[in-house]
Every structure is written in structure tokens, then in C-alpha cells.
Coordinates of C-alpha atoms in Angstrom, one line a residue:
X1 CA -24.2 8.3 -3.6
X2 CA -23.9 11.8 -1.9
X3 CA -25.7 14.7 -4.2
X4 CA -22.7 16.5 -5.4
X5 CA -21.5 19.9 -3.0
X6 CA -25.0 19.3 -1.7
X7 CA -24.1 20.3 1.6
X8 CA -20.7 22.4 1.3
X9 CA -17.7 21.2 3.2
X10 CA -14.6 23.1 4.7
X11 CA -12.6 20.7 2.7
X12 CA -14.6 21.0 -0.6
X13 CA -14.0 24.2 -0.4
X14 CA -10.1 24.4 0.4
X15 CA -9.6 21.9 -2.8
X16 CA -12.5 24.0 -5.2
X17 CA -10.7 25.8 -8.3
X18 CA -7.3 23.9 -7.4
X19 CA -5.2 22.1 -9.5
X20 CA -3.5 18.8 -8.2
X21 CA -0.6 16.6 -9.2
X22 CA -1.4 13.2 -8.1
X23 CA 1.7 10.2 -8.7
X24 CA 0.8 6.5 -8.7
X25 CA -2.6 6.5 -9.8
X26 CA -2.4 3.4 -11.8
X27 CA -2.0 2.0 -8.7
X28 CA -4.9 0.5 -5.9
X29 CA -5.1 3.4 -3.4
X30 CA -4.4 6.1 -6.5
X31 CA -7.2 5.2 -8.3
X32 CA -9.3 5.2 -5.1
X33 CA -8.1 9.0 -4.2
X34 CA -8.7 10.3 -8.2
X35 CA -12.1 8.3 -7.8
X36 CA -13.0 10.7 -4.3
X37 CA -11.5 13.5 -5.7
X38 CA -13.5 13.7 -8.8
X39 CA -16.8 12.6 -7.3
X40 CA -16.9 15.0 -4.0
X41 CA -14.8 17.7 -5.7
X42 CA -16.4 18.0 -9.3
X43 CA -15.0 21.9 -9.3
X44 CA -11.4 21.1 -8.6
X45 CA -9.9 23.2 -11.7
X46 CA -7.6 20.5 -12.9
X47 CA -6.1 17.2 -12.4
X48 CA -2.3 16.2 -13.6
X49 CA -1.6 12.7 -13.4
X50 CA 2.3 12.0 -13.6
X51 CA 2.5 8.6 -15.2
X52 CA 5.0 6.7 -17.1
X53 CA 4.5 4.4 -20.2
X54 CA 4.9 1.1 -20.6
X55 CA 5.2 -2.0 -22.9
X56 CA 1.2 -1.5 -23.8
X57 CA 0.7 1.9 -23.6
X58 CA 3.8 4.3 -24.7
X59 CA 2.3 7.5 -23.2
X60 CA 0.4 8.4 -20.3
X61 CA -2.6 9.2 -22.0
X62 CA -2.8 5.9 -23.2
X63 CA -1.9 4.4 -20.7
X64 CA -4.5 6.3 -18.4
X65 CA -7.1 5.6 -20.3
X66 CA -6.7 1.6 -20.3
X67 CA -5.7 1.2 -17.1
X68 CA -7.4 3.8 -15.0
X69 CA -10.5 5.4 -16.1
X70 CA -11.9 2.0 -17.6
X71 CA -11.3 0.5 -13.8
X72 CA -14.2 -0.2 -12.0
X73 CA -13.7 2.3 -9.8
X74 CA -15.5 4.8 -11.7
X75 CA -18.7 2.7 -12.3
X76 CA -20.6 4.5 -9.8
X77 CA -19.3 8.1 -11.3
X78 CA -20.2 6.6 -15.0
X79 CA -23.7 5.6 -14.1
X80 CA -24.6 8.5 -12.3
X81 CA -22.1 11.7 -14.4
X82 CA -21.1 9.8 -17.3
X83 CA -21.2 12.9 -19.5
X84 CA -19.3 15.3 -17.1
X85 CA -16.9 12.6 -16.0
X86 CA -16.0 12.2 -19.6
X87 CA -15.5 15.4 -20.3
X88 CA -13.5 16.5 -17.3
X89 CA -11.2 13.5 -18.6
X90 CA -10.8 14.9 -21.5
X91 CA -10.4 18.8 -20.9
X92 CA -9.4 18.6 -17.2
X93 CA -7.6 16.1 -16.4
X94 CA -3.9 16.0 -17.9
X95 CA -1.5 13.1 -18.3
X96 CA 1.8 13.7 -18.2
X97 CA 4.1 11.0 -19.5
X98 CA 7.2 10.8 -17.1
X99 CA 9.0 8.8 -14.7
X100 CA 9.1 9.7 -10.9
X101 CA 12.7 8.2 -10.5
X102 CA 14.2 10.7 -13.2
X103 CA 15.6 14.4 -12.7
X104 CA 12.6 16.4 -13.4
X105 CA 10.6 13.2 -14.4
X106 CA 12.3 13.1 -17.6
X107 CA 10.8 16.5 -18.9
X108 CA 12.8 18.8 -20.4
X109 CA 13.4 21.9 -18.3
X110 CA 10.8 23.9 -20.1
X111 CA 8.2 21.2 -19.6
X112 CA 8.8 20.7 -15.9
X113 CA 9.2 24.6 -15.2
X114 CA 5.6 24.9 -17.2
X115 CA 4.1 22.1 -14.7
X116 CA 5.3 23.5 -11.9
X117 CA 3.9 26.7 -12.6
X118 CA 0.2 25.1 -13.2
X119 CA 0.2 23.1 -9.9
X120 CA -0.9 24.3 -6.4
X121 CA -0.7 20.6 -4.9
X122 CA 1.6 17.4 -5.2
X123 CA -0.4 14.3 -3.9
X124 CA 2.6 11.8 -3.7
X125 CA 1.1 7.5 -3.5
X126 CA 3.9 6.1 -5.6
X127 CA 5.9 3.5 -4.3
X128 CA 7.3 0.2 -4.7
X129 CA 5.3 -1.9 -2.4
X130 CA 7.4 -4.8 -2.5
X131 CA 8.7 -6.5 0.5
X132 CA 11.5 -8.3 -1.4
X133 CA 12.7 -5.7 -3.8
X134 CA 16.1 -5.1 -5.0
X135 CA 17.3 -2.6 -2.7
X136 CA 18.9 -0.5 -5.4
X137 CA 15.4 -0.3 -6.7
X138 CA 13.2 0.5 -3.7
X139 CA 15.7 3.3 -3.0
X140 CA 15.0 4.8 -6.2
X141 CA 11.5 4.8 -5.8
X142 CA 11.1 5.0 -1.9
X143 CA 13.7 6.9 -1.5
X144 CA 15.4 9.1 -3.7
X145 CA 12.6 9.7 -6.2
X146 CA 11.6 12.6 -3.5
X147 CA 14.5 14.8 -4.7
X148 CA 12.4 15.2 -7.5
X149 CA 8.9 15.8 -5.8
X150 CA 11.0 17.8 -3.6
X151 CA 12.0 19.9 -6.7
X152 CA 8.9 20.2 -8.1
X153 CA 7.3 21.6 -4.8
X154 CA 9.8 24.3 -4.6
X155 CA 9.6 25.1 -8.3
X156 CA 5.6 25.5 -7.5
X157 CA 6.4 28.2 -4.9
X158 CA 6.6 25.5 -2.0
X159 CA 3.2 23.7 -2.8
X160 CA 1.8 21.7 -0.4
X161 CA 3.1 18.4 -0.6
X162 CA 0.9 15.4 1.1
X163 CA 3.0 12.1 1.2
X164 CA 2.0 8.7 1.5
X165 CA 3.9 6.6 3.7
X166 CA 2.8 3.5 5.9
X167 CA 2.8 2.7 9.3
X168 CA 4.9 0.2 9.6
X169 CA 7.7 2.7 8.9
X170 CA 8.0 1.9 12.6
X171 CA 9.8 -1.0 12.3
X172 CA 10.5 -3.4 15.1
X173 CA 9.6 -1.0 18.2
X174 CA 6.6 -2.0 20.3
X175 CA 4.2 -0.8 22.5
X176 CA 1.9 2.0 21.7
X177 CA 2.9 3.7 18.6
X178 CA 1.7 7.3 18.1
X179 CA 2.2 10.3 15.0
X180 CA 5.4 11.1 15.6
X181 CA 8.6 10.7 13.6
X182 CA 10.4 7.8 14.1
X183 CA 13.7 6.4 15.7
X184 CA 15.7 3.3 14.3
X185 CA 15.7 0.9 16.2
X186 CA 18.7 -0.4 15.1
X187 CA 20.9 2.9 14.7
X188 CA 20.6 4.7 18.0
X189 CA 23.9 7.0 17.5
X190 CA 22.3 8.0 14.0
X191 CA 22.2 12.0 14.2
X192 CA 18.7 13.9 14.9
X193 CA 18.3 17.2 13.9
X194 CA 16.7 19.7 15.7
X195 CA 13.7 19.8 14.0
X196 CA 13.1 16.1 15.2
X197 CA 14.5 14.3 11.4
X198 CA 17.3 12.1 11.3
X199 CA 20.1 12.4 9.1
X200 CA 20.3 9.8 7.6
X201 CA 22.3 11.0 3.7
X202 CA 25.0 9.3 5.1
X203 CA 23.0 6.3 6.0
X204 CA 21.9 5.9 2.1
X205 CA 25.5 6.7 0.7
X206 CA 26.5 3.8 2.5
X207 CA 24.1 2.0 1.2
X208 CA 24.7 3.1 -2.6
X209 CA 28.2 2.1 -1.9
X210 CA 27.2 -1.4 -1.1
X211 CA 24.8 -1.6 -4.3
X212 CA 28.1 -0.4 -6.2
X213 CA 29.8 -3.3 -4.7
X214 CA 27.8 -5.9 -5.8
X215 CA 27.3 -4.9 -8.9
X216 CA 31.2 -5.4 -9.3
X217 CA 31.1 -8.9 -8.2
X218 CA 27.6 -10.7 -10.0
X219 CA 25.3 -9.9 -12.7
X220 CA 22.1 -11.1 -14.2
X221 CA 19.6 -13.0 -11.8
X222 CA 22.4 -13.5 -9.1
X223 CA 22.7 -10.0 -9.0
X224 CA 18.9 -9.8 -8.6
X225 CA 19.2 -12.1 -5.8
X226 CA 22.2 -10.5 -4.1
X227 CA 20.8 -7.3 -4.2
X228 CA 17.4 -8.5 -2.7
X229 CA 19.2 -10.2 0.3
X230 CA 21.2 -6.7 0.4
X231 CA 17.8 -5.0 1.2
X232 CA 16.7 -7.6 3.7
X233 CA 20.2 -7.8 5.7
X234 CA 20.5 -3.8 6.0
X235 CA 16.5 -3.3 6.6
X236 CA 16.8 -5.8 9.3
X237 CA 20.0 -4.8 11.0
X238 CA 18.3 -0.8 10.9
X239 CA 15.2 -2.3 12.6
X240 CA 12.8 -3.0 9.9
X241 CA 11.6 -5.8 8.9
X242 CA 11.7 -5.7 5.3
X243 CA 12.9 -3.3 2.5
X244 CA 10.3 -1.3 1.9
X245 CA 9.4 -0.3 5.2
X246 CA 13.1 0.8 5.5
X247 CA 13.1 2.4 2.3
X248 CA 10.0 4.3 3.0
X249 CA 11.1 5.8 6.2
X250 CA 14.3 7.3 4.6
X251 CA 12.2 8.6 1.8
X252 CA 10.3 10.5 5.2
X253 CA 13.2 11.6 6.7
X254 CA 14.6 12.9 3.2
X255 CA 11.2 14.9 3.1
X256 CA 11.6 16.5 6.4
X257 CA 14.6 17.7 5.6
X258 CA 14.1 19.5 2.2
X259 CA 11.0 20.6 3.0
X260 CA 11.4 21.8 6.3
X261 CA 10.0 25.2 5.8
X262 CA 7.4 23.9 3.5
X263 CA 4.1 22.7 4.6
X264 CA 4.1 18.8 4.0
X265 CA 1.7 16.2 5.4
X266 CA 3.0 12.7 5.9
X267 CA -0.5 10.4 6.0
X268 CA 0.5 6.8 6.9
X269 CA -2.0 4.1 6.4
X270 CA -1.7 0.2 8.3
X271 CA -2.9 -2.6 6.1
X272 CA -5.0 -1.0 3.6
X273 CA -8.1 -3.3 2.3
X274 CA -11.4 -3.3 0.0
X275 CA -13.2 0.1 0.2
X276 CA -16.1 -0.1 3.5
X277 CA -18.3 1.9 1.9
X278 CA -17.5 4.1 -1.4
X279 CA -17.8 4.4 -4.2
X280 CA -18.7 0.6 -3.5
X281 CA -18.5 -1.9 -0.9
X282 CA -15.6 -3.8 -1.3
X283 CA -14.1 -2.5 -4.2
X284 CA -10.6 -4.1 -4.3
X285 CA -7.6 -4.7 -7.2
X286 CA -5.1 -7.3 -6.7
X287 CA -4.0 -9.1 -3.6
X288 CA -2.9 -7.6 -0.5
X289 CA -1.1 -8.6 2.4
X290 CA -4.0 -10.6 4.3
X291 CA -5.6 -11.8 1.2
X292 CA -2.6 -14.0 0.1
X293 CA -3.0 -16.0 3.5
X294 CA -6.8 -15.7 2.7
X295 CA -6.2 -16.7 -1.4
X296 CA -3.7 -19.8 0.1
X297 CA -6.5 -21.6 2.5
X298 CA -9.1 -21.1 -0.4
X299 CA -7.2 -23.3 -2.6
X300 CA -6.3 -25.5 0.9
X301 CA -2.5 -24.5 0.0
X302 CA -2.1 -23.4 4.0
X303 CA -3.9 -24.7 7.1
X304 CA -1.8 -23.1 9.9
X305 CA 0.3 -20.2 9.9
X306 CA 2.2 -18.2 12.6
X307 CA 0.7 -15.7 14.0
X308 CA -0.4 -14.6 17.2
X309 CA -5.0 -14.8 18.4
X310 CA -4.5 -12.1 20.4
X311 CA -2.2 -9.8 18.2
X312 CA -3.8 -7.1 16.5
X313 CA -3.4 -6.8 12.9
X314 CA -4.8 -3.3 11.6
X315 CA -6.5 -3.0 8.5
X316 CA -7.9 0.1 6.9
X317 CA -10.3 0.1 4.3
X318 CA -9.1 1.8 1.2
X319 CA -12.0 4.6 1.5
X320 CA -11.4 5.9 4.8
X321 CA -7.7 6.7 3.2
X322 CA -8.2 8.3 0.7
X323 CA -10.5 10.6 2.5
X324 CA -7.5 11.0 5.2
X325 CA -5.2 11.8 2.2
X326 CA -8.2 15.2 1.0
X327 CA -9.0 16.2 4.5
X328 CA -5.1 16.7 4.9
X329 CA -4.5 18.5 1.8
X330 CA -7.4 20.6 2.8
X331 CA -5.8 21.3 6.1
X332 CA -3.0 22.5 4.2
X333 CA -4.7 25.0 1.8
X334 CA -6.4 26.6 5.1
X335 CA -3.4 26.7 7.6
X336 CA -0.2 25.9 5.8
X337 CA 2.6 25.5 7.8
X338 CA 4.3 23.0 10.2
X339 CA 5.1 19.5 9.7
X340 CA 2.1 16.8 10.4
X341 CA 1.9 13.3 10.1
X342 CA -1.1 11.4 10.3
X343 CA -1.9 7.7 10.7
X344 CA -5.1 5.9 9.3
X345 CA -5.5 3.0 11.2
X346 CA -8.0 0.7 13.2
X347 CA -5.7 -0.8 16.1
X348 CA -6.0 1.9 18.6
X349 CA -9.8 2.6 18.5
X350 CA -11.6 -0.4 17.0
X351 CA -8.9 -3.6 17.5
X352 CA -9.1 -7.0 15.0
X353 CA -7.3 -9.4 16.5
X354 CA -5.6 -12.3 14.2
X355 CA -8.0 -14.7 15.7
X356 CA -11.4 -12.7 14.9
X357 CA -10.1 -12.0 10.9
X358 CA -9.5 -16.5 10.7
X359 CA -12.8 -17.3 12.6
X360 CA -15.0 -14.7 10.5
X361 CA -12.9 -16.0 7.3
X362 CA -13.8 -20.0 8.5
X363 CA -17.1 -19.3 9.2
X364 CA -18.1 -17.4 6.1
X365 CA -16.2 -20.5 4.0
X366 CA -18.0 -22.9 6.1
X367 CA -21.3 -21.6 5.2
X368 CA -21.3 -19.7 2.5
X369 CA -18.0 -20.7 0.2
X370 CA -20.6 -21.3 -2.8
X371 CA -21.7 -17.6 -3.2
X372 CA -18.2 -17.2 -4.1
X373 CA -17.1 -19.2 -7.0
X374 CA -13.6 -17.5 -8.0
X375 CA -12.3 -17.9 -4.4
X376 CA -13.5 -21.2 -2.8
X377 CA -13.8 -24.2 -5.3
X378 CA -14.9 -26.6 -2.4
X379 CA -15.9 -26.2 1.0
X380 CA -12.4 -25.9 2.9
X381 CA -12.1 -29.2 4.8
X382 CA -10.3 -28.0 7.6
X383 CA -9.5 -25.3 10.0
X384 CA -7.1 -22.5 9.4
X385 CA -4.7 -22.3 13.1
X386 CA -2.1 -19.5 13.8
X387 CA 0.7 -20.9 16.1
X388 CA 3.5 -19.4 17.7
X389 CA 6.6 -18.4 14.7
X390 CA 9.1 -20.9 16.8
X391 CA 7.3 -23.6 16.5
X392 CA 6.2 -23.4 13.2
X393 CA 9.4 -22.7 11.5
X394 CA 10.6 -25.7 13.6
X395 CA 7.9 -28.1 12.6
X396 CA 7.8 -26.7 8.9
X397 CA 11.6 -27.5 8.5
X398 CA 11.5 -30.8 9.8
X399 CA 8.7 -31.9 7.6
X400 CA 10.1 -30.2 4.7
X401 CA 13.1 -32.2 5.1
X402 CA 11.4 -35.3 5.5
X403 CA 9.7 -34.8 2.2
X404 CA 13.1 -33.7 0.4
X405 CA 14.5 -37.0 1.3
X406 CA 10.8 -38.6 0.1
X407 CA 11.1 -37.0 -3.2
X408 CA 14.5 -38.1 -3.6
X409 CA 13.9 -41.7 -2.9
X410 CA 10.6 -41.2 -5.6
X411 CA 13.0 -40.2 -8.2
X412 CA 15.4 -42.7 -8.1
X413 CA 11.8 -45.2 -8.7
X414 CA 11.0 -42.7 -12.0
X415 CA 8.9 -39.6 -10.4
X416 CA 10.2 -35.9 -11.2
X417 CA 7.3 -34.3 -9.8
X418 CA 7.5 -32.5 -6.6
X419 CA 5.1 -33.8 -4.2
X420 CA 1.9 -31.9 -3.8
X421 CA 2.0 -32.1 0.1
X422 CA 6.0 -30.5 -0.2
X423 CA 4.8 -27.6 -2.9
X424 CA 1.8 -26.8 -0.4
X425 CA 3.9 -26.8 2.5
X426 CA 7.2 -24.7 0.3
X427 CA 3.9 -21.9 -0.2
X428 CA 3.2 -21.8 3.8
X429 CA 6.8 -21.2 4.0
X430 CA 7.1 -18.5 1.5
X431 CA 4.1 -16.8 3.0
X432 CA 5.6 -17.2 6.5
X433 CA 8.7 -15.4 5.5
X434 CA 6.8 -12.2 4.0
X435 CA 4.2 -12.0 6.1
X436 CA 4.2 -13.5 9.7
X437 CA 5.6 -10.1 11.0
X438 CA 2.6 -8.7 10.4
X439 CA 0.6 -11.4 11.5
X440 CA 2.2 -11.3 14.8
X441 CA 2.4 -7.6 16.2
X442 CA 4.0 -6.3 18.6
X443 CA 2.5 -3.1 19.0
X444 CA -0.6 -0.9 18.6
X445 CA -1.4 2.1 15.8
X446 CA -2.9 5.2 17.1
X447 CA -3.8 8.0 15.2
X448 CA -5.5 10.7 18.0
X449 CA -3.8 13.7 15.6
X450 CA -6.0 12.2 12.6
X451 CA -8.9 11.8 14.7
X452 CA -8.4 15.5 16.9
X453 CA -8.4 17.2 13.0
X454 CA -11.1 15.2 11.9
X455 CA -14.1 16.0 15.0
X456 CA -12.5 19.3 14.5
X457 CA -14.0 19.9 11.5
X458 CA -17.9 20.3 10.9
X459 CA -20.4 17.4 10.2
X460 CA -20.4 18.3 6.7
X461 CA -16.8 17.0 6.6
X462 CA -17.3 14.5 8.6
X463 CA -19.8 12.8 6.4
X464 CA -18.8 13.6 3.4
X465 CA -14.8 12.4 4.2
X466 CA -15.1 9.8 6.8
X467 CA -11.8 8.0 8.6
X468 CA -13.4 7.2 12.2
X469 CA -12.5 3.1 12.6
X470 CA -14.8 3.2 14.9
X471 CA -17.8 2.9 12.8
X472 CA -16.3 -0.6 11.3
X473 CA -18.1 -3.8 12.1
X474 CA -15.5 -6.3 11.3
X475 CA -17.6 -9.2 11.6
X476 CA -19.6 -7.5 8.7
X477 CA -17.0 -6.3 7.2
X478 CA -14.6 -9.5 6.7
X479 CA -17.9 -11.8 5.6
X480 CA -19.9 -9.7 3.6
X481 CA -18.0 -6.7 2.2
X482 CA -14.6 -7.7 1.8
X483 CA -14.4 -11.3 1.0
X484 CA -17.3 -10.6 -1.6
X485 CA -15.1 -7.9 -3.3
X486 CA -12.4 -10.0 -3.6
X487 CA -14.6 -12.8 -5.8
X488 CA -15.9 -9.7 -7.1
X489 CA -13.4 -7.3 -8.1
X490 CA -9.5 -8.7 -7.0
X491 CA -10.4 -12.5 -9.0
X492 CA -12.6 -11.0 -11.7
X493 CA -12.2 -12.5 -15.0
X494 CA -9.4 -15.0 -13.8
X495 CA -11.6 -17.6 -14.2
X496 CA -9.3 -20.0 -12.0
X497 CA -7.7 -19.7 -8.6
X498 CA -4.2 -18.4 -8.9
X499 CA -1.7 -21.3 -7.9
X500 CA 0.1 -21.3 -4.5
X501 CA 3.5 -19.1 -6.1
X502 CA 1.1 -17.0 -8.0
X503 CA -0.6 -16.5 -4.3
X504 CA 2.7 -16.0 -2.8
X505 CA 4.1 -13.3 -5.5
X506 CA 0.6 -10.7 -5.8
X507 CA 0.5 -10.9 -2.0
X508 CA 4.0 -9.9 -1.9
X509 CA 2.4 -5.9 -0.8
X510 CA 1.4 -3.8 1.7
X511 CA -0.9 -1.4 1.1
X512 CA -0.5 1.6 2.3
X513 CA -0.9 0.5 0.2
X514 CA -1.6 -0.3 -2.5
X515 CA -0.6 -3.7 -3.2
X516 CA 0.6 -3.8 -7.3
X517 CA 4.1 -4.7 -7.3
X518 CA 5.3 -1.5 -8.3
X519 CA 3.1 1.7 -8.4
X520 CA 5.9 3.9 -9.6
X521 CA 3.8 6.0 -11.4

């Protein structure tokens, strides 16, 4: 571990003597941003964390305190600070029970006016992270939610606001895909402002008028249902893939707008993964979007899966994120001003292609699947093969059939259970539908803004807040950090494997992630 402002950064010293709001830090990349904050910034003035309660914990101090500061993450801050880390929890760090989706969070107006004349940053990582999510409620939280960010920044004095979006709020364009703001694909007459946002209120009325709709015609679980294929239909006919990708790139454009003579940072990350490097190698919570694929071979759920050798899938490690996230707000406390969006990513500078991530996962199973006893309970007996979508879905189908009309004949003879070789093949199907976009790309990250910023600043920067791809071995990486953390840290405690719809549902996530099903607050 680095000695503590032993060597004085630019950004260290932007962020000394401020204090921050940070949203969704119960969740994965939260905790790994408050962890970085508090360990390279130990003279940051205050901390608030905006967090709701829940069924466990009714306030946010609570509620911090069992979910957040007795995570892992803080082991290496514990073993080496213990006595200032608890003490900055307790007399610097504030926890302030709201909801990110309510006018002023829930506060009263005295309450919210009193936070917003304490902060001089809003850190913004909540989000629902769900591909399938009720499109009602990813617009709440993706989307609308920002009105109230919004208002808090301006109450502040027009804070600095750094938001964190994903990549993939690119949606299905191709080719070479830069830090820009980006067009739907699938509205081209939707109206661009000047200042390079779209206008897209109109877009989300419509949208609310359609949620308003259904709720007329179903209720309960079919509503749940209708309102989930509401989100996939609209993203898909916008040109996204999936509702939160959709969702998220409103809730940027909805930023632009409001903000648009504040300074604001828009940081997307690509697949965010298990830390590379601090405060632990492969320090990981839950199950992201690879790792469900991963999770379903382990248990020998799935054996092939579409996806493209060649395609490159870009993962991030969680680390180099959050130190994109400081070295932004930093920029902003030194030259606040324009717009800037920044993308963490590996694809343009340091490519993994799909068919490097399944032969380093194979060959680490093959010869190694004993060191990790919560992920591989036998030696996986055969080989994991992407092939091409069409095929797949075509193959799948007919064999699904074929064992429909199997396990009807096998009732008739006395036998309920659905056959094993139908439930595994029903998982590679469910995984297919989330995931095989991102397993077969059809374009490249770049992030030369993020990197022109970074080699801008001096080394002490540089080495105290690294984000360079570059300096990822993936071999390494995938075998020895990564799949480690997850026996480590992601499968800690479980004791089992998680069944193939258990594998399906936590990898249901990107992480720009973060990849808990909701990280609302």
C-alpha cells in the first residue's frame, strides 16, 4: 500500500479539505470509489453518503454500517489505519437516509437546502443495472432521478457534478466508438441542440404515456411482465439493446441539458470486473456480466454460447474506474467548465478478444479448478465454444423442442421433473438472451480524452490514480487475479454453487457497473 500523501498529487490536492456527496455506495463500484477516496485522500473534509433504508437496516447509518464499512473492501485500510478509518466514519463521514428517485430525496426543504449548502461535489454511481427491468422503473432511477441531482447541484452553487454512465450507452452503432455524445440509432429525426444533446423530454413523455397505458390494462406480475417487454421493445426499436443502456443514455442527455452551464463530467466505464490491483487483487461482489457465462460452465450448465473469437469484449477492472471517476473530479475543482465525457475502457489500447477470455478460463479450469473450491466442483469435462448467434438460436430451439415433446411423453409414464439436459439447455438460453450482445461486438471503445488528461498530469498522479489498459496482462489477469477473487470474494460464504437460474438472475448486470441488481442508493 502507497504511504499516505507521501508523494503529493495534483489530484490529492484538488479533492484535500472537500466535502463530497457520493450516491450508490452500497453498491460494487461505490464501495470501490469510497474505498480510493478514503485511502489516497485521508484529508478530504467530509464524506456524505446518500442512502436509502431498507427491510434490515431503516436508516442509512445503519444501513452503512452493515453493508458497507464491514465489506471487505476496507480490509487493507483496517489493517493498516484502523483507528483513523474509524474515526473518520464516525465524525466525517455522514449518512444521509434518502431516496435518489424522490423530490429532494425525501428531505424536507430545510434538510436538503442544509446539504446542499455543506457539499462542493456530487459523485453520482447509482443506477439500476438491470438489463430486464421494468421500464417504469429504470426511468426512475436512470432517468429521471437526475432532476434531483440536478437540483441539488444548483442548490450547491452549481457543484461539480461527475456522472457515471456506461459505454454501451452507444447502443447498436459500430465501428470505432470515441467520447463523444451519442446519436440513436434508431431516432435519426430526434432533435439536437446546439450544444450537441438531444432532446429527447418528448421522447420520455411518450414513454410515461405508454407505462400509464399499461397500467390500465394488467396488474400484479403481468404487469411486471408487460412493463419489462415495454422496456425491451422501445430500447430496441431506439437502438439499444436492452433497457438500461437506453435508460442511461436519456438520463445523459437529461444531464446535458440542465446542466449545461455547469461543469459536469460524464465517466463511462465498459464491462467493469475484479479490482487489478487495489486495495486487493481481485476484489469482487456479486456476479457480473462475464462471470454468469463463467459461473454456468463451472457448474457444466453451458458448453457453447454465441459469441464471436475475434470480437472484442472490453473489461475494466474496477480500480482503474474508480481512479478515472477522482482524477475527473479533480479536473473539475482545477478548471471547471465545459462538458467532458470520458470512457474507461480496454478495447482500443489493450484488446481481449472472446476467444482469449474462454481459452485462459479452460486452461486455468483444466489445470488448476482444485485451488478453487466454491467455483469448480469437478474438473469441467468439456470445452466451452462460442458460435455464431444464428446458428445457436437455431440449434438451441430445435433441441429444446425436442426435449418438450420428451418431457411430455415422460409424464404421461409418471415423471414431473424437468429433464436435467432441458433445464441446462433453458439456462444457455436465458443467458444467450441477456448477454450474447455483448459477447458478440460490433465495435471498439476508445477513450484518447481519458488517456490525453491522464499523461497530462504528473507521475505522481499517474501512480497514485492509474487507468492506462495498457499495463493489463490479461492472461494474468483472467487466471490468477480475477477468477481467484471470484472463489474469493463474489462466492464467499455460499458454501455451494448457485443453481443455473440463480446464475442467470445475479448476472443479470453490467457494471459500469456495478452489477447488484439495483444500486439505487
Amino acid at each position: 500500500m502507497r504511504e499516505f500523501n507521501a508523494e503529493p498529487s495534483t489530484t490529492v490536492q484538488a479533492l484535500r479539505g472537500k466535502r463530497i456527496l457520493i450516491t450508490g455506495a452500497s453498491g460494487f463500484l461505490g464501495k470501490v470509489v469510497l474505498e480510493k477516496l478514503l485511502r489516497s485522500v485521508p484529508d478530504v473534509e467530509a464524506v456524505y453518503l446518500l442512502m436509502r433504508g431498507n427491510r434490515h437496516h431503516r436508516d442509512a447509518r445503519s444501513r452503512f454500517e452493515a453493508e458497507v464499512a464491514s465489506s471487505s473492501i476496507f480490509d487493507t485500510l483496517r489493517a493498516e489505519r484502523g483507528e483513523w478509518f474509524t474515526q473518520f466514519c464516525q465524525q466525517r463521514l455522514h449518512c444521509i437516509t434518502g431516496e435518489v428517485t424522490e423530490p429532494r430525496f425525501g428531505l424536507s426543504r430545510a434538510a436538503f437546502n442544509t446539504l446542499a449548502g455543506e457539499v462542493d461535489a456530487v459523485i453520482n454511481s447509482a443506477a439500476s443495472v438491470n438489463f430486464r427491468e421494468e421500464l417504469d422503473r429504470a426511468l426512475q432511477i436512470n432517468t429521471l432521478s437526475l432532476d434531483n441531482i440536478v437540483e441539488l447541484c444548483e442548490a450547491a452553487g452549481g457543484v461539480p457534478l461527475i456522472q457515471v454512465s456506461t459505454c454501451y450507452v452507444n447502443g447498436l452503432h459500430r465501428g470505432a466508438i470515441h467520447e463523444e455524445n451519442v446519436s440513436p440509432a434508431g431516432l435519426p429525426t430526434l432533435p439536437q441542440h446546439s450544444r450537441g444533446y438531444y432532446e429527447s423530454f418528448g421522447l420520455v413523455e411518450s414513454l410515461l404515456e405508454k407505462i400509464e397505458a399499461l397500467r390500465e390494462q394488467y396488474e400484479g406480475r403481468s404487469l411486471k411482465a408487460q412493463l419489462v417487454e415495454l422496456g425491451i421493445r422501445e430500447s430496441q426499436a431506439a437502438g439499444w439493446n436492452d433497457t438500461y443502456t437506453f435508460t442511461k443514455w436519456l438520463g445523459e442527455q437529461r444531464l446535458m441539458r440542465a446542466l449545461r452551464d455547469y461543469p459536469l463530467t460524464i465517466v463511462r466505464p465498459s464491462i467493469i470486473e475484479s479490482t487489478l490491483q487495489e486495495p486487493c487483487p481481485g476484489w469482487i461482489e456479486g456476479v457480473k456480466v462475464a462471470d454468469a457465462i463463467l459461473l454456468a460452465y463451472a457448474r457444466g450448465k453451458v458448453a457453447f454460447f454465441p459469441g464471436k473469437r475475434s470480437g472484442v469484449i472490453d473489461v475494466i477492472p474496477a480500480d482503474l474506474v474508480a481512479n478515472a471517476v477522482l482524477l475527473s473530479l479533480g479536473e473539475q475543482f482545477r478548471e471547471p467548465g465545459p462538458h467532458r465525457i470520458y470512457q474507461c475502457c480496454s478495447g482500443g489500447s489493450n484488446p481481449l478478444t472472446m476467444g482469449q477470455f474462454i481459452d485462459h478460463l479452460m486452461s486455468e479450469a483444466k489445470e488448476n479448478h482444485r485451488h478453487y473450491d466454491k467455483l469448480f466442483s469437478d474438473a469441467p469435462s468439456r470445452r466451452f465454444v462460442a458460435v455464431d448467434k444464428r446458428l445457436f438460436t437455431v440449434v438451441a430451439s430445435g433441441l429444446r423442442f425436442a426435449l418438450i415433446v420428451l418431457s411430455s411423453l415422460l409424464s404421461r409414464f409418471g415423471r414431473r421433473r424437468k429433464l436435467r439436459a432441458r433445464r441446462n439447455l433453458d439456462a444457455a438460453m436465458e443467458l444467450s438472451a441477456i448477454f450474447s450482445f455483448y459477447a458478440q461486438p460490433n465495435y471498439i471503445f476508445h477513450n484518447d480524452k481519458l488517456m490525453a488528461m491522464y499523461r497530462a498530469l504528473p507521475d505522481s498522479d499517474q501512480q497514485l490514480f492509474p487507468v492506462d489498459a495498457t499495463a493489463i496482462d490479461w492472461e494474468h489477469y483472467i487466471r490468477k487475479v480475477h477468477i481467484a477473487g471470484l472463489n474469493r470474494y463474489a462466492l464467499k460464504g455460499s458454501g455451494r454453487l448457485p443453481d443455473s437460474r440463480a446464475v442467470a438472475a445475479a448476472g443479470e448486470a453490467i457494471a459500469a457497473g456495478r452489477a447488484e441488481e439495483v444500486e439505487a442508493s
